[in-house]
Short mmCIF file of C-alpha atoms in Angstrom, two decimals:
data_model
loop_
_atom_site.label_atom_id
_atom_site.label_comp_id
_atom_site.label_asym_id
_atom_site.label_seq_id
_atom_site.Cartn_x
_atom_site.Cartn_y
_atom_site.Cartn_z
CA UNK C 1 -95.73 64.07 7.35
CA UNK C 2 -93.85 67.06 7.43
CA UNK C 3 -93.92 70.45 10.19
CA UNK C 4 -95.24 73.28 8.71
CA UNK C 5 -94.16 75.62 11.80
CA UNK C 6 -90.59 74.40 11.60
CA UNK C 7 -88.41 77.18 10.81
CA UNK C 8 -84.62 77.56 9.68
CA UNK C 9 -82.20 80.24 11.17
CA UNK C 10 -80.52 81.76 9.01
CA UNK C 11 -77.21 81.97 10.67
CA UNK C 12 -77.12 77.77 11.00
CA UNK C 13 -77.29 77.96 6.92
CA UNK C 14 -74.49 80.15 6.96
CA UNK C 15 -72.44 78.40 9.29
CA UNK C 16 -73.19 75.04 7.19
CA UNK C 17 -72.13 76.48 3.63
CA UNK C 18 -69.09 78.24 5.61
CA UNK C 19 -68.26 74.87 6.62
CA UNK C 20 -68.22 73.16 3.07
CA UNK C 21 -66.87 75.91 1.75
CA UNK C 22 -63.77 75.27 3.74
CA UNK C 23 -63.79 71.84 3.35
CA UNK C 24 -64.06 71.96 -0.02
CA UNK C 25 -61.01 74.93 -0.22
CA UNK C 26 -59.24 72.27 1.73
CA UNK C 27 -59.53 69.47 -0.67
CA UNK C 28 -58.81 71.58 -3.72
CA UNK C 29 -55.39 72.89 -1.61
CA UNK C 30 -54.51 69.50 -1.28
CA UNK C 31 -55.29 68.27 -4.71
CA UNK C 32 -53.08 71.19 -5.72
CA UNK C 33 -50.08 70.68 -3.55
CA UNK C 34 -50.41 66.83 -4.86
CA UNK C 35 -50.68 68.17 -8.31
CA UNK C 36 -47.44 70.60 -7.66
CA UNK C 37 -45.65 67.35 -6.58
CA UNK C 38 -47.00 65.39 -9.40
CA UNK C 39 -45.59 67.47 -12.08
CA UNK C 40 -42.19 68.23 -11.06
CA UNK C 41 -41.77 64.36 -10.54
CA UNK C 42 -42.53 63.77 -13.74
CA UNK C 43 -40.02 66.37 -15.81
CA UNK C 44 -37.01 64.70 -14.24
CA UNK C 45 -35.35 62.46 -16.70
CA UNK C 46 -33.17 60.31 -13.99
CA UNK C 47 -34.30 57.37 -11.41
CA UNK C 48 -32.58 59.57 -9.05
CA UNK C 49 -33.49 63.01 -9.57
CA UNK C 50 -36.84 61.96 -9.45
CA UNK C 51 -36.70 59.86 -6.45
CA UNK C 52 -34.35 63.21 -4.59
CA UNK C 53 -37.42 65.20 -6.08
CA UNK C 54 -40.45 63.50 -4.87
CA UNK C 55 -38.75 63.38 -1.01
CA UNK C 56 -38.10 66.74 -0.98
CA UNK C 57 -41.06 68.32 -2.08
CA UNK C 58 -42.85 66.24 0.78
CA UNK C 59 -40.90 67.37 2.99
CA UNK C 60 -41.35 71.42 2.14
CA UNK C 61 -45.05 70.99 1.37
CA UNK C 62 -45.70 68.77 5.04
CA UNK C 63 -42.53 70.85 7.26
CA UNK C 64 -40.98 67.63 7.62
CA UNK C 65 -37.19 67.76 8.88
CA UNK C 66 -36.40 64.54 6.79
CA UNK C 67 -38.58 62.35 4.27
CA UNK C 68 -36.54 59.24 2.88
CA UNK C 69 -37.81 57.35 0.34
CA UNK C 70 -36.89 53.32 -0.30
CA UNK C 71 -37.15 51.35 -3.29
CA UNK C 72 -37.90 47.34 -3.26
CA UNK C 73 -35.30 45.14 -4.51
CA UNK C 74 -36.14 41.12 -3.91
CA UNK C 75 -38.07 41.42 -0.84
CA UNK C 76 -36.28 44.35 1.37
CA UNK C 77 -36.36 47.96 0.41
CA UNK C 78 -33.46 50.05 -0.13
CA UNK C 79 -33.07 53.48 1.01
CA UNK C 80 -32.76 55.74 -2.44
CA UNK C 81 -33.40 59.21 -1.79
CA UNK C 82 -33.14 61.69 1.44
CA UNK C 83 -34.90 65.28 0.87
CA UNK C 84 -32.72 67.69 0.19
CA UNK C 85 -29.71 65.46 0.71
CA UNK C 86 -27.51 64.88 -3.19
CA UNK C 87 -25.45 61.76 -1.53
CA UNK C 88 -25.29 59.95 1.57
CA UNK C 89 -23.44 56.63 2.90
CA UNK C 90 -25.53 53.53 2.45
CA UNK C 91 -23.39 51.54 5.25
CA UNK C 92 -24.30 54.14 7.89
CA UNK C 93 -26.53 52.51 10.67
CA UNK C 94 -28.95 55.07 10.44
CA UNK C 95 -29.81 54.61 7.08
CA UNK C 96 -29.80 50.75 8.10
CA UNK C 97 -32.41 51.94 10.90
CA UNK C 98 -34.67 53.70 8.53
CA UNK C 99 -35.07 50.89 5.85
CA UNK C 100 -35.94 48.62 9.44
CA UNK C 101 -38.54 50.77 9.85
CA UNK C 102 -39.85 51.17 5.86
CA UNK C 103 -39.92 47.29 5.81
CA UNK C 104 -41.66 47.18 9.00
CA UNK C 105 -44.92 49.13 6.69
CA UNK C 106 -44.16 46.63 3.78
CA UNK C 107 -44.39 44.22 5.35
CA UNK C 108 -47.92 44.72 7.17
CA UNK C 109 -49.10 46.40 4.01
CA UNK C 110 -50.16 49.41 5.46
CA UNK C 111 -49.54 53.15 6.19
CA UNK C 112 -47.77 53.31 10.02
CA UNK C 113 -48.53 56.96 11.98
CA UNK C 114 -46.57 56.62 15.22
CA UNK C 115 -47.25 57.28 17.20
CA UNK C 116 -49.56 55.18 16.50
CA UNK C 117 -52.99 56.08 17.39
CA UNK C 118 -55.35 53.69 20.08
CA UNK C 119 -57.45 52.30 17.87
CA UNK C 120 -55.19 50.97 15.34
CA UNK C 121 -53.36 47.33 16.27
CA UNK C 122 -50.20 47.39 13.71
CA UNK C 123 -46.38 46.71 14.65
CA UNK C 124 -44.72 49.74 15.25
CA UNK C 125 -41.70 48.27 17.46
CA UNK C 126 -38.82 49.47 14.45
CA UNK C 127 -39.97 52.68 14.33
CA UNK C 128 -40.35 53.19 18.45
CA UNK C 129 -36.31 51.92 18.19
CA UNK C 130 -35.93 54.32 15.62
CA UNK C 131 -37.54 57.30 17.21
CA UNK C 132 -35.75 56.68 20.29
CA UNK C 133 -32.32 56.39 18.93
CA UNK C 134 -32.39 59.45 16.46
CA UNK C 135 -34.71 61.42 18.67
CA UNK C 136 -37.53 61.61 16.25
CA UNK C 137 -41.20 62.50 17.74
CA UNK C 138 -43.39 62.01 14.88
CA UNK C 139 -43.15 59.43 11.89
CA UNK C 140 -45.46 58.70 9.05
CA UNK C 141 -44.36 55.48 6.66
CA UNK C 142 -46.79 55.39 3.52
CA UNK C 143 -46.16 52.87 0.70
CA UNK C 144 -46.01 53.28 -2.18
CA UNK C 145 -47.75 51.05 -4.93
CA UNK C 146 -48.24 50.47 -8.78
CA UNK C 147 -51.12 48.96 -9.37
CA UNK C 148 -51.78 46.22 -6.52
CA UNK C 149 -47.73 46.19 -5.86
CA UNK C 150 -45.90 47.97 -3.28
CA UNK C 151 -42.47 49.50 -5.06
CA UNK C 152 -41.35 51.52 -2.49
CA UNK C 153 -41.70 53.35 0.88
CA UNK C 154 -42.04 57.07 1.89
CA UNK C 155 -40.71 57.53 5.39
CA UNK C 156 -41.81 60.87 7.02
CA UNK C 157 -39.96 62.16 10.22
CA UNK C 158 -41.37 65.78 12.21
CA UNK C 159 -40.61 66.75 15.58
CA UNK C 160 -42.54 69.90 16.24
CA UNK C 161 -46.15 67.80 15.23
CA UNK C 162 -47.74 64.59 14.77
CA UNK C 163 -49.17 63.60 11.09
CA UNK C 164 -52.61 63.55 10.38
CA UNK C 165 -54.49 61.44 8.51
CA UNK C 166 -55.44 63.98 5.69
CA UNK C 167 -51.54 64.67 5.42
CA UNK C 168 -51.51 60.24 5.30
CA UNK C 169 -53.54 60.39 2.37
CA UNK C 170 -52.33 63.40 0.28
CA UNK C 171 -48.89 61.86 0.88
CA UNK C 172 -49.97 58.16 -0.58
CA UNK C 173 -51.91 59.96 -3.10
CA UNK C 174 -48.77 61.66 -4.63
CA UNK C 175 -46.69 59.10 -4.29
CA UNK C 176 -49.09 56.50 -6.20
CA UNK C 177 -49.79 59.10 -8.90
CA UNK C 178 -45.30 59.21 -9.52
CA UNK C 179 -45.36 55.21 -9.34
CA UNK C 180 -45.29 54.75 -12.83
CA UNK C 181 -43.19 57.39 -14.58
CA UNK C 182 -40.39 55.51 -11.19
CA UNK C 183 -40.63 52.54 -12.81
CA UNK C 184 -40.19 53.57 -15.79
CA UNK C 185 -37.10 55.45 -14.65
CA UNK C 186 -35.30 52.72 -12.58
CA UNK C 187 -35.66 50.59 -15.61
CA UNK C 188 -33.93 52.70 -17.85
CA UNK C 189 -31.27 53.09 -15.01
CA UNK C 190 -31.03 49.67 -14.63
CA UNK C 191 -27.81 47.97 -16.55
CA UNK C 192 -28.45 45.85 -19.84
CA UNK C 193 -28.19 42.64 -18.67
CA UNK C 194 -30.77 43.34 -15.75
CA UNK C 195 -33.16 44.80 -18.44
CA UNK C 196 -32.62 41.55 -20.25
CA UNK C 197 -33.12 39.34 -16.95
CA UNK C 198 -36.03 41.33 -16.68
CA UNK C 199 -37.73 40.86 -19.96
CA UNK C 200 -37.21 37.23 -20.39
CA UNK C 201 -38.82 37.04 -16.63
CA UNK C 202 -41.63 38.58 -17.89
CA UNK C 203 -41.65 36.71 -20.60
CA UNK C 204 -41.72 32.95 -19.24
CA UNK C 205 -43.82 34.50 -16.69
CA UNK C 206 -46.89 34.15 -19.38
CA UNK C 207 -45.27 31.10 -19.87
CA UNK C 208 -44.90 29.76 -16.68
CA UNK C 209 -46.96 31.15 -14.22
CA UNK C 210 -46.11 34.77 -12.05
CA UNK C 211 -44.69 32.57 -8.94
CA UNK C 212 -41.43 30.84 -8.82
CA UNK C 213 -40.87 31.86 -11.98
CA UNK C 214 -37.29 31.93 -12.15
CA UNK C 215 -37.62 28.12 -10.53
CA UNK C 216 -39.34 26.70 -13.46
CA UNK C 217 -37.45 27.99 -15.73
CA UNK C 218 -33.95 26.72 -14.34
CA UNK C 219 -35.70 23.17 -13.51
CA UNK C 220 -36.87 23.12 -17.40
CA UNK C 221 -33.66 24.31 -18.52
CA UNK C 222 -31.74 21.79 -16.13
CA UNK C 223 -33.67 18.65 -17.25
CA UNK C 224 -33.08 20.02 -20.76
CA UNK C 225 -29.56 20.31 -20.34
CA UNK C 226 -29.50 16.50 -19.34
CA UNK C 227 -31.29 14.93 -22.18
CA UNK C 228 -28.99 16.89 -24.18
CA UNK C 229 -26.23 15.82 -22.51
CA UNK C 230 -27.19 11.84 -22.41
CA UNK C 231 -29.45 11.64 -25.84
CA UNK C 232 -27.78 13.50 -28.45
CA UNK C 233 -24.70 12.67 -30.05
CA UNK C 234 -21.68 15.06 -30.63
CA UNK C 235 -18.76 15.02 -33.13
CA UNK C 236 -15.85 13.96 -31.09
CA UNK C 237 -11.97 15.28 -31.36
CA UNK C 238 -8.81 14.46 -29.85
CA UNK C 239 -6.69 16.69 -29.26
CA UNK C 240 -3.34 16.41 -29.31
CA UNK C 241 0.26 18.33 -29.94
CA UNK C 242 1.71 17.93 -33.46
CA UNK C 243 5.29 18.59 -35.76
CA UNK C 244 5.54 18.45 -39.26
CA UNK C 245 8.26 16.18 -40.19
CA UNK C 246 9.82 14.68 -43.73
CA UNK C 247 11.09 11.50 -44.28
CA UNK C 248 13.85 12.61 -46.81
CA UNK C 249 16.65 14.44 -44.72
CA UNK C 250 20.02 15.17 -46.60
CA UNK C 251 23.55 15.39 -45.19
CA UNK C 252 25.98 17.21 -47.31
CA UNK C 253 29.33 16.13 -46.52
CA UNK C 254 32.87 17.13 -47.19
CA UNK C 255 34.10 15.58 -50.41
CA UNK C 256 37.68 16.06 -49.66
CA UNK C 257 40.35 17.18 -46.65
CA UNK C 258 39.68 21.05 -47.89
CA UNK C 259 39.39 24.51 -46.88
CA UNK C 260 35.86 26.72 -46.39
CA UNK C 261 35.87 29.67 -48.85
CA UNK C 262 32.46 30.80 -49.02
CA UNK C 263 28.87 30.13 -47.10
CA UNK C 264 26.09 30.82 -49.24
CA UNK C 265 23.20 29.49 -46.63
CA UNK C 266 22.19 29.87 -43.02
CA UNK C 267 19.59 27.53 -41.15
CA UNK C 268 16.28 28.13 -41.91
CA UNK C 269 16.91 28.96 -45.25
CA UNK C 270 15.12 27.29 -48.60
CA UNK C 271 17.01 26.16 -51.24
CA UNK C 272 16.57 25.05 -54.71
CA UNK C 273 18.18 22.14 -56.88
CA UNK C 274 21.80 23.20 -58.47
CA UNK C 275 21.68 25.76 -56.00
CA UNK C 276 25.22 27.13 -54.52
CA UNK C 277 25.64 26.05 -50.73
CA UNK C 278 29.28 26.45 -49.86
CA UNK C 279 32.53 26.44 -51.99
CA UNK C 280 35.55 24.87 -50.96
CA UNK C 281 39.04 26.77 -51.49
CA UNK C 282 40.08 25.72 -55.07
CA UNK C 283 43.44 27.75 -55.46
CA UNK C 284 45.85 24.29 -54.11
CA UNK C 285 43.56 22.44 -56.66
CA UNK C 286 44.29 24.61 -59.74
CA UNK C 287 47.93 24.94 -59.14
CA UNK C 288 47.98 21.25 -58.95
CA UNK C 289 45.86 20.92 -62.12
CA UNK C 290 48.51 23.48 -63.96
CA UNK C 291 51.14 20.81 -62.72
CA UNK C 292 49.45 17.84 -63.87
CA UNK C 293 49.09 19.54 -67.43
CA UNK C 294 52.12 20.50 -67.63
CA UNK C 295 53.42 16.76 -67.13
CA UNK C 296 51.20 15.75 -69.11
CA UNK C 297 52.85 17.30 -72.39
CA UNK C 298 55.86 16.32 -70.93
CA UNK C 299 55.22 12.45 -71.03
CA UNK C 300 53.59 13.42 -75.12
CA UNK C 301 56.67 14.99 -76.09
CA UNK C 302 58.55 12.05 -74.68
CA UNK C 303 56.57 9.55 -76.32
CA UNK C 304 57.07 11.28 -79.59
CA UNK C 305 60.86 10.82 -79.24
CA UNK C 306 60.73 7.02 -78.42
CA UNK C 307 58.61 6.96 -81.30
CA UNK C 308 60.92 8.49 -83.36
CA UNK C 309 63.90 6.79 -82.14
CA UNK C 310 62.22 3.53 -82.16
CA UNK C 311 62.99 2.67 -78.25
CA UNK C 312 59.60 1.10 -77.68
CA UNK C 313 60.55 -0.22 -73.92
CA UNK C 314 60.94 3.57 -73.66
CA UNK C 315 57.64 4.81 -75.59
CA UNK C 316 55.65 2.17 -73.25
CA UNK C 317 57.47 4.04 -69.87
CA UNK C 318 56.23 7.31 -71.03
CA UNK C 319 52.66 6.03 -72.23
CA UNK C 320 52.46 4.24 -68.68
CA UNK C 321 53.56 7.53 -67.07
CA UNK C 322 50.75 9.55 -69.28
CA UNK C 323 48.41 7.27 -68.26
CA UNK C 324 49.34 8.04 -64.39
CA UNK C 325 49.29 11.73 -65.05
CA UNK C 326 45.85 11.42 -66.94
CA UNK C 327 44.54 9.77 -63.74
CA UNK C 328 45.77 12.19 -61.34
CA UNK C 329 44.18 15.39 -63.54
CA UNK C 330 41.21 13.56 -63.43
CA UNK C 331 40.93 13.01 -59.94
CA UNK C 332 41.89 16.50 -59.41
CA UNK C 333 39.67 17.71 -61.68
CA UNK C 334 36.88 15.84 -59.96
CA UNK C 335 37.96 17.14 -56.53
CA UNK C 336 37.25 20.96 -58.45
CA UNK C 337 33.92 20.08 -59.89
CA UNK C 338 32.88 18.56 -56.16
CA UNK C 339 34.45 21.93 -54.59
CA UNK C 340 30.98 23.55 -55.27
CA UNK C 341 28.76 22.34 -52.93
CA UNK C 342 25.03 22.42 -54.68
CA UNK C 343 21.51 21.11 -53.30
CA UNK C 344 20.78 18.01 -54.76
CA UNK C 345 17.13 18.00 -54.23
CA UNK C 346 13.94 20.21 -56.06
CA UNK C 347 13.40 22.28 -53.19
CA UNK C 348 14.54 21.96 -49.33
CA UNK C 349 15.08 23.48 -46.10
CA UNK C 350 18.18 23.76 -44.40
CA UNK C 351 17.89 22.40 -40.65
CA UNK C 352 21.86 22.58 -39.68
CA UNK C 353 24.99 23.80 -40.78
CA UNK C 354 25.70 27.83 -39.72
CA UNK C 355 29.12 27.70 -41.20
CA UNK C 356 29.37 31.34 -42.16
CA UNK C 357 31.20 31.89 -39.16
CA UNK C 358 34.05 29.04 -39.90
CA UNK C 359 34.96 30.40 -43.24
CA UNK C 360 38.66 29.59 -43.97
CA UNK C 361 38.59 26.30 -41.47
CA UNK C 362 40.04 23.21 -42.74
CA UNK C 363 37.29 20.03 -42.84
CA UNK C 364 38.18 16.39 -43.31
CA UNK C 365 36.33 14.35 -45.90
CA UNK C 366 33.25 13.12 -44.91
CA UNK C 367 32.50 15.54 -42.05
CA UNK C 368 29.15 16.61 -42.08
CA UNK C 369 28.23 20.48 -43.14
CA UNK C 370 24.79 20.78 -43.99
CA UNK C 371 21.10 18.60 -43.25
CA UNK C 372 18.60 19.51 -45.13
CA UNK C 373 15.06 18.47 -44.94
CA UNK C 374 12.74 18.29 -48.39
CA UNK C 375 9.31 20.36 -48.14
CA UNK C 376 8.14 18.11 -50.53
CA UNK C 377 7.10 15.33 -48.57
CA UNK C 378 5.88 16.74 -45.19
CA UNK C 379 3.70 14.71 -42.85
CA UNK C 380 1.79 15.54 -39.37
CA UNK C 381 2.79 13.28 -36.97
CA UNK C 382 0.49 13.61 -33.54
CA UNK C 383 1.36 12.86 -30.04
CA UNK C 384 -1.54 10.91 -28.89
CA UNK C 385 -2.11 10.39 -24.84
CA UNK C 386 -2.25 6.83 -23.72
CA UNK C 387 -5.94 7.74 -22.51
CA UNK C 388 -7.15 8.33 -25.89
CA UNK C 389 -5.53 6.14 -28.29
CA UNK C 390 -7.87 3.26 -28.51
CA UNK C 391 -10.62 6.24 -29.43
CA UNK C 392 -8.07 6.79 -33.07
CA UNK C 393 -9.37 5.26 -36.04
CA UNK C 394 -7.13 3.48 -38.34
CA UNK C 395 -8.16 5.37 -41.50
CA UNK C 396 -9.81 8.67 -39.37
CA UNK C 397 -9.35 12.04 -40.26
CA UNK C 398 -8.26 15.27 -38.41
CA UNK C 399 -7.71 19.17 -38.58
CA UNK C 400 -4.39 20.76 -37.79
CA UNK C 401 -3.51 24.12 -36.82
CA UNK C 402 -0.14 25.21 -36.84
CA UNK C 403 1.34 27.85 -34.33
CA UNK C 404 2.67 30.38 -36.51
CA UNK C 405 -0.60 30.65 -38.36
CA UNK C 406 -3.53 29.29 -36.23
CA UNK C 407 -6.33 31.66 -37.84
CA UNK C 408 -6.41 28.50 -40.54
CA UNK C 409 -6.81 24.87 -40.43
CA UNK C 410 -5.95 22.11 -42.58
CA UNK C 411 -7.63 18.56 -43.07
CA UNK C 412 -5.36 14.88 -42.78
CA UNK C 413 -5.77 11.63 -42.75
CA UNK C 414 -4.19 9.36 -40.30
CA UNK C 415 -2.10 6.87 -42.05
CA UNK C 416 -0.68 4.54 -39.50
CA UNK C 417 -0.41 4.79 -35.27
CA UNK C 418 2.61 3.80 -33.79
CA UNK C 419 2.94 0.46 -32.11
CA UNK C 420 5.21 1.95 -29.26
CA UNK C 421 4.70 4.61 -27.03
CA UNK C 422 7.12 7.09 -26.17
CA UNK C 423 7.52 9.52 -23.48
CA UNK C 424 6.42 12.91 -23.16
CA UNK C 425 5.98 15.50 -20.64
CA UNK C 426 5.99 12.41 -18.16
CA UNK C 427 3.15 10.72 -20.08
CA UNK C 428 2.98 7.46 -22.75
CA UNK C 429 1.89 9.02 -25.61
CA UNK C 430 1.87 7.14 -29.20
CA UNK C 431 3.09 9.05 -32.36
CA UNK C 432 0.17 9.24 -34.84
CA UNK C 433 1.33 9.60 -39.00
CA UNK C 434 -1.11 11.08 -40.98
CA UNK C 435 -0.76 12.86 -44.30
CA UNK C 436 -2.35 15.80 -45.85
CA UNK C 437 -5.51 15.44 -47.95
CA UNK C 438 -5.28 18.61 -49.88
CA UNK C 439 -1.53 18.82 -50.43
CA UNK C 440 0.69 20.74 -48.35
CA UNK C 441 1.18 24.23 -48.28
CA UNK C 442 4.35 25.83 -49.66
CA UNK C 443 5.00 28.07 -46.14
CA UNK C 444 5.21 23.93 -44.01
CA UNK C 445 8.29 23.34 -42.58
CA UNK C 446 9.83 20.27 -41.24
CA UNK C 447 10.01 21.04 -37.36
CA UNK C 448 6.75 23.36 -36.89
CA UNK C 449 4.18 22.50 -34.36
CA UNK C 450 0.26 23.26 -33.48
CA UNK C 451 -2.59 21.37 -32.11
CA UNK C 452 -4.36 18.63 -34.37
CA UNK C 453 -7.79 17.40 -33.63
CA UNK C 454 -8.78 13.89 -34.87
CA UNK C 455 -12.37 12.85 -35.67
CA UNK C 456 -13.17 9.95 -33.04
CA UNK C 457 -16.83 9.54 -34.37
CA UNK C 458 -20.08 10.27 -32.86
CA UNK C 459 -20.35 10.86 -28.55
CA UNK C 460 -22.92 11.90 -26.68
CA UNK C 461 -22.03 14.92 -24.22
CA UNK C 462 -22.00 12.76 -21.44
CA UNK C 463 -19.41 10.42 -22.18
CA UNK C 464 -16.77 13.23 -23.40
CA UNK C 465 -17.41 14.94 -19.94
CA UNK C 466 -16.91 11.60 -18.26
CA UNK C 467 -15.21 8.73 -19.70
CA UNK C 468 -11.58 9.57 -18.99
CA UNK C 469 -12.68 10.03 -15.26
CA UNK C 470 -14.67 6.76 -15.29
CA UNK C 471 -11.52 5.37 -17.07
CA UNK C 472 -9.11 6.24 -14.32
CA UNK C 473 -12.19 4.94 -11.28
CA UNK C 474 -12.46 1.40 -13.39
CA UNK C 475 -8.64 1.00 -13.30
CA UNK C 476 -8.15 2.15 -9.29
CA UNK C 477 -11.00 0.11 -8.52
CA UNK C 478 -10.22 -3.07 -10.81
CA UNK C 479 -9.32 -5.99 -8.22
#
């Protein structure tokens, strides 16, 4: 049923499209300022800039004196940005104050006007502290989400005017409408191995469930780490300290009570068979070897005159005398070919003897001047701890790697273990021989040292982690 005679004024229509009008002007100026925010958000290129960006343009567009912005990091937000503010000390109580107060809105979920109005029931007792302390009239705290997620907070502080509502919403508006292109930002700002932790948390997330994810994954991880450790078997190696040693070693001696005239060899040097050592003076050798001949035509001539006068008591003098004289040049002229001191092996090392320094100094026959040591027949011989011998094989095999040259290794085969220990370093260890499977490198020598590592045969994680310290509990605990 409607009234005919019911008639409108004219100036109530104008007054109602005056009013929409404005509203409307009112939501498009707000729509714009959250547009103007929008965009310069988004052209910064740094987590920062844009966070320093989207605080301050709150603040100019809403006459705030200070809008802070906070950023969630495991369950307690972190003050990031202050408007219009490039740095700022993150131990300063105030700023520990103001991300009180943010976490007071995460926390309830919810945008926090204080003060608050009468109708609304929410927790506002961190930002009464705060706006007592810092003498702060007016705050507004919106959060700010991605998706169903809070990331962060907006904190607002005014003195001259409380925050409305509208202001509320054109603030969580802007903020939400940034969200993504901050995310995106604080991951790229975010170091590598975060971005990793990151991606494999996301990952075992579809995995594993969204909650506790981390949790699972350790617990999986852990019990994985323990059938490993007590199922599957490992090569095993002992390690021990090593020397290359030879079984020939040669001592040159003095052949006769002599005189050193020349040094051809220091320690350390190799040396070749026939080679030149040392030379002993010959010049008291020659002069008696020029005597000797001498006499020696002496006792012909006089046997050629018994001869010829037929005194043959007298011939058998001289031949007896010749005969002496013949001896004596031989003995001497042994003494000359021994006065050259040569190596007597195919190829060796010499381990003592620095005579160069002694030329011209008498030695006595027999005295030693030289050891050498053959590079022929070099063997590893490891110094196996009393903890680990009964672990050798008699027939195992090994790597070595030798000090001077540890970049390569080179394969053995233990040949026999030493019934006796010896000590070293204040510890029974027994000498292991082994020889070299693939023939032995022309650089060895007799005295170098390295690490060796013999095969002990198949263990299982467990028992190389353990068994010396279950070892050392059986034998305190034995009875």
């Amino acid at each position: 049923m409607t009234n005919a005679n019911v008639k409108l004024d004219p100036n109530d229509i104008i007054k109602a499209l005056q009013g929409a009008l404005k509203t409307t002007n009112a939501k498009i100026g707000q729509l714009t300022n959250v547009f103007d925010i929008v965009q310069k958000v988004l052209e910064k290129e740094k987590f920062k800039q844009a966070a320093l960006t989207l605080a301050s343009e709150i603040a100019d567009h809403h006459k705030a004196e200070r809008v802070s912005f906070g950023w969630l990091k495991h369950d307690y937000i972190v003050l990031k940005a202050i408007s219009h503010t490039d740095h700022f000390e993150k131990k300063m109580q105030i700023v520990r104050d103001l991300e009180g107060a943010m976490e007071e809105a995460y926390e309830q979920d919810a945008s926090i006007l204080f003060p608050p109005p009468e109708n609304i029931s929410l927790a506002t007792r961190m930002h009464e502290s705060y706006s007592q302390t810092y003498n702060v009239g007016y705050m507004l705290s919106v959060p700010v989400r991605h998706g169903d997620d809070i990331i962060g907070i907006i904190t607002c502080e005014r003195k001259g005017m409380p925050f409305s509502d509208e202001e509320a919403t054109e603030i969580h508006l802007a903020s939400n409408l940034c969200s993504a292109r901050l995310m995106e930002l604080y991951h790229k700002s975010s170091w590598f191995g975060a971005r990793m932790a990151r991606s494999m948390r996301k990952g075992l997330g579809k995995l594993l469930g969204h909650e506790h994810t981390w949790a699972k994954f350790f617990s999986i991880l852990g019990i994985a780490l323990v059938l490993f450790a007590t199922l599957y078997p490992l090569e095993y190696k002992v390690s021990s300290p090593a020397i290359l040693k030879t079984d020939k070693i040669i001592y040159l001696t003095a052949p006769f009570d002599g005189y050193i005239d020349s040094v051809f060899v220091k320690p350390g040097d190799v040396v070749y068979k026939d080679q030149e050592i040392l030379r002993l003076d010959q010049e008291e050798l020659k002069l008696e070897e020029a005597d000797l001949l001498a006499q020696e035509q002496d006792n012909r001539q006089e046997i050629q005159k018994a001869q010829a006068s037929r005194e043959l008591a007298e011939m058998r003098i001289q031949q007896a005398k010749l005969e002496q004289t013949l001896a004596r040049l031989k003995t001497v002229r042994y003494k000359l070919s021994k006065s050259t001191i040569r190596a007597t092996v195919d190829s060796a090392i010499i381990v003592e003897g620095d005579l160069q320094k002694k030329i011209g100094a008498p030695v006595n026959q027999g005295a030693e001047l030289f050891q050498m040591a053959s590079i022929e027949n070099i063997y590893v011989e490891s110094a196996v701890s009393e903890l680990e011998i009964a672990n050798i094989p008699e027939d195992g095999e090994g790597l070595l790697a030798i000090k001077s040259r540890p970049d390569s290794v080179y394969r053995f085969k233990t040949e026999r273990i030493s019934p006796t220990a010896t000590v070293k370093d204040q510890e029974n260890t027994f000498p292991v021989r082994s020889e070299f499977i693939d023939g032995v490198p022309s650089w060895f020598r007799p005295g170098m040292t390295g690490i060796s590592k013999i095969y002990a045969g198949k263990k299982t994680l467990w028992w190389i982690l353990s068994h010396q310290a279950i070892d050392y509990l059986r034998l305190k605990l034995w009875w």
